[in-house]
Short mmCIF file of C-alpha atoms in Angstrom, two decimals:
data_model
loop_
_atom_site.label_atom_id
_atom_site.label_comp_id
_atom_site.label_asym_id
_atom_site.label_seq_id
_atom_site.Cartn_x
_atom_site.Cartn_y
_atom_site.Cartn_z
CA MET A 800 331.33 147.92 -133.45
CA GLN A 801 334.98 147.99 -133.25
CA PRO A 802 335.41 145.90 -136.57
CA LEU A 803 333.15 148.43 -138.25
CA TYR A 804 334.94 151.44 -136.95
CA ARG A 805 338.26 150.30 -137.95
CA ARG A 806 337.27 149.90 -141.56
CA SER A 807 335.57 153.39 -141.49
CA VAL A 808 336.87 156.79 -142.04
CA ALA A 809 334.39 158.63 -140.17
CA THR A 810 331.19 158.36 -138.23
CA MET A 811 328.34 160.73 -137.48
CA LEU A 812 327.61 161.61 -134.00
CA LEU A 813 323.92 161.78 -133.57
CA ALA A 814 321.85 162.37 -130.46
CA PRO A 815 318.08 163.09 -129.74
CA ASP A 816 317.59 166.87 -129.11
CA ARG A 817 317.14 166.52 -125.37
CA LEU A 818 320.67 164.90 -125.08
CA ALA A 819 322.21 167.21 -127.59
CA ALA A 820 321.11 170.15 -125.71
CA CYS A 821 322.93 169.16 -122.48
CA GLY A 822 326.03 168.01 -124.25
CA GLN A 823 325.64 164.42 -123.58
CA PHE A 824 327.88 162.09 -125.82
CA THR A 825 327.45 158.35 -125.96
CA GLN A 826 329.84 155.46 -125.93
CA ARG A 827 329.94 155.81 -129.64
CA LEU A 828 332.62 158.72 -129.31
CA PRO A 829 335.36 156.83 -127.50
CA GLU A 830 334.61 153.59 -129.34
CA ALA A 831 335.01 155.35 -132.73
CA VAL A 832 338.11 157.44 -131.78
CA LEU A 833 339.83 154.52 -130.13
CA ALA A 834 339.31 152.43 -133.36
CA GLY A 835 340.90 155.25 -135.50
CA CYS A 836 337.56 156.33 -136.87
CA LEU A 837 336.94 160.20 -136.88
CA PRO A 838 333.89 161.54 -135.27
CA LEU A 839 331.73 163.96 -137.20
CA ALA A 840 329.68 166.08 -134.95
CA PRO A 841 326.75 168.09 -135.77
CA ALA A 842 327.02 171.84 -134.70
CA TYR A 843 323.82 171.34 -132.65
CA LEU A 844 325.65 169.15 -130.23
CA ARG A 845 326.49 171.29 -127.15
CA SER A 846 330.28 171.41 -126.38
CA ALA A 847 331.07 169.57 -129.78
CA ASP A 848 333.92 172.17 -130.00
CA ARG A 849 335.48 171.07 -126.74
CA VAL A 850 335.42 167.28 -127.95
CA VAL A 851 336.23 167.27 -131.50
CA PRO A 852 338.35 169.56 -133.81
CA GLU A 853 336.56 172.21 -135.69
CA GLN A 854 337.22 170.32 -139.06
CA LEU A 855 334.89 167.60 -137.69
CA ILE A 856 331.96 169.87 -136.84
CA THR A 857 329.23 170.02 -139.56
CA THR A 858 326.26 172.26 -139.96
CA ASP A 859 324.15 170.69 -142.78
CA ALA A 860 324.60 168.04 -145.44
CA ARG A 861 326.96 170.09 -147.64
CA THR A 862 329.41 170.64 -144.96
CA THR A 863 329.16 166.95 -143.82
CA ARG A 864 330.03 165.96 -147.56
CA ALA A 865 332.89 168.32 -147.49
CA ALA A 866 334.33 166.87 -144.37
CA LEU A 867 333.97 163.36 -145.75
CA THR A 868 335.72 164.29 -148.87
CA ALA A 869 338.45 166.03 -147.05
CA LEU A 870 338.86 163.13 -144.69
CA THR A 871 339.01 160.71 -147.40
CA ARG A 872 341.66 162.56 -149.23
CA ALA A 873 343.66 162.76 -145.94
CA LEU A 874 343.46 159.19 -145.13
CA ASN A 875 346.79 157.74 -143.97
CA THR A 876 348.52 161.12 -144.11
CA THR A 877 349.84 163.30 -141.24
CA ASP A 878 346.83 165.42 -141.22
CA HIS A 879 344.81 162.16 -140.52
CA VAL A 880 347.04 161.32 -137.74
CA ASP A 881 346.94 164.77 -136.31
CA LEU A 882 343.11 164.74 -136.35
CA ILE A 883 343.02 161.36 -134.54
CA THR A 884 345.49 162.76 -132.05
CA ARG A 885 343.38 165.69 -131.36
CA CYS A 886 340.31 163.48 -131.03
CA LEU A 887 342.11 161.44 -128.41
CA ALA A 888 342.81 164.59 -126.52
CA GLY A 889 339.13 165.50 -126.65
CA LEU A 890 338.32 162.38 -124.63
CA GLU A 891 340.11 163.64 -121.70
CA PRO A 892 337.06 164.84 -119.75
CA PHE A 893 335.52 161.28 -120.20
CA ARG A 894 338.45 159.55 -118.50
CA LEU A 895 337.34 157.63 -115.24
CA SER A 896 339.95 159.42 -113.26
CA ARG A 897 338.47 162.90 -114.27
CA GLN A 898 334.98 161.71 -113.79
CA LEU A 899 336.02 160.55 -110.16
CA THR A 900 337.70 163.85 -109.30
CA ALA A 901 334.65 165.80 -110.36
CA LEU A 902 332.12 163.45 -108.61
CA THR A 903 334.09 163.63 -105.39
CA HIS A 904 334.27 167.42 -105.56
CA LEU A 905 330.50 167.63 -105.97
CA LEU A 906 329.68 165.24 -103.13
CA GLU A 907 332.11 167.13 -100.87
CA HIS A 908 330.08 170.29 -101.71
CA VAL A 909 326.81 168.79 -101.02
CA GLN A 910 328.14 167.36 -97.84
CA GLU A 911 329.41 170.92 -96.75
CA GLN A 912 325.93 172.44 -97.59
CA ALA A 913 324.20 169.86 -95.62
CA ARG A 914 326.52 170.41 -92.52
CA GLY A 915 325.78 174.11 -93.01
CA ARG A 916 321.88 173.67 -92.84
CA ARG A 917 322.16 171.51 -89.75
CA HIS A 918 324.26 174.06 -88.03
CA ALA A 919 321.88 176.87 -89.13
CA HIS A 920 318.68 175.12 -87.56
CA GLY A 921 320.56 174.11 -84.45
CA PRO A 922 320.97 170.68 -83.08
CA ALA A 923 318.25 168.21 -83.95
CA THR A 924 315.71 167.61 -81.34
CA PRO A 925 315.21 164.08 -80.69
CA ARG A 926 311.60 162.46 -80.99
CA ARG A 927 309.66 161.44 -78.06
CA ARG A 928 308.51 157.91 -77.90
CA ARG A 929 304.85 157.24 -77.34
#
């Protein structure tokens, strides 16, 4: 996909309703941004505004066409560079280091809850062998 993204001004991020509703983005997002291709995000993608600049969020065919026209005109300008820079910043939540920190926190929380349940019910009673 990298060669295609390098030749493209923009790509549309699409997702089935079930993924869009929970804000799941696919690998297409970082692939495109890292190749210099701007991701257009439909407004129905949950948290799209956290990942891409508002100029790249579209609501319908008219706003998508307007965004593509503006991006084509801005190609190789400081505005284009600024949008790429902002998209790179939008990838921050997807960094492995950030994901590992979040997962570690969640697992520690689950472990604390499990300890709390064990203490609330008293020590486990060993089973008798028959």
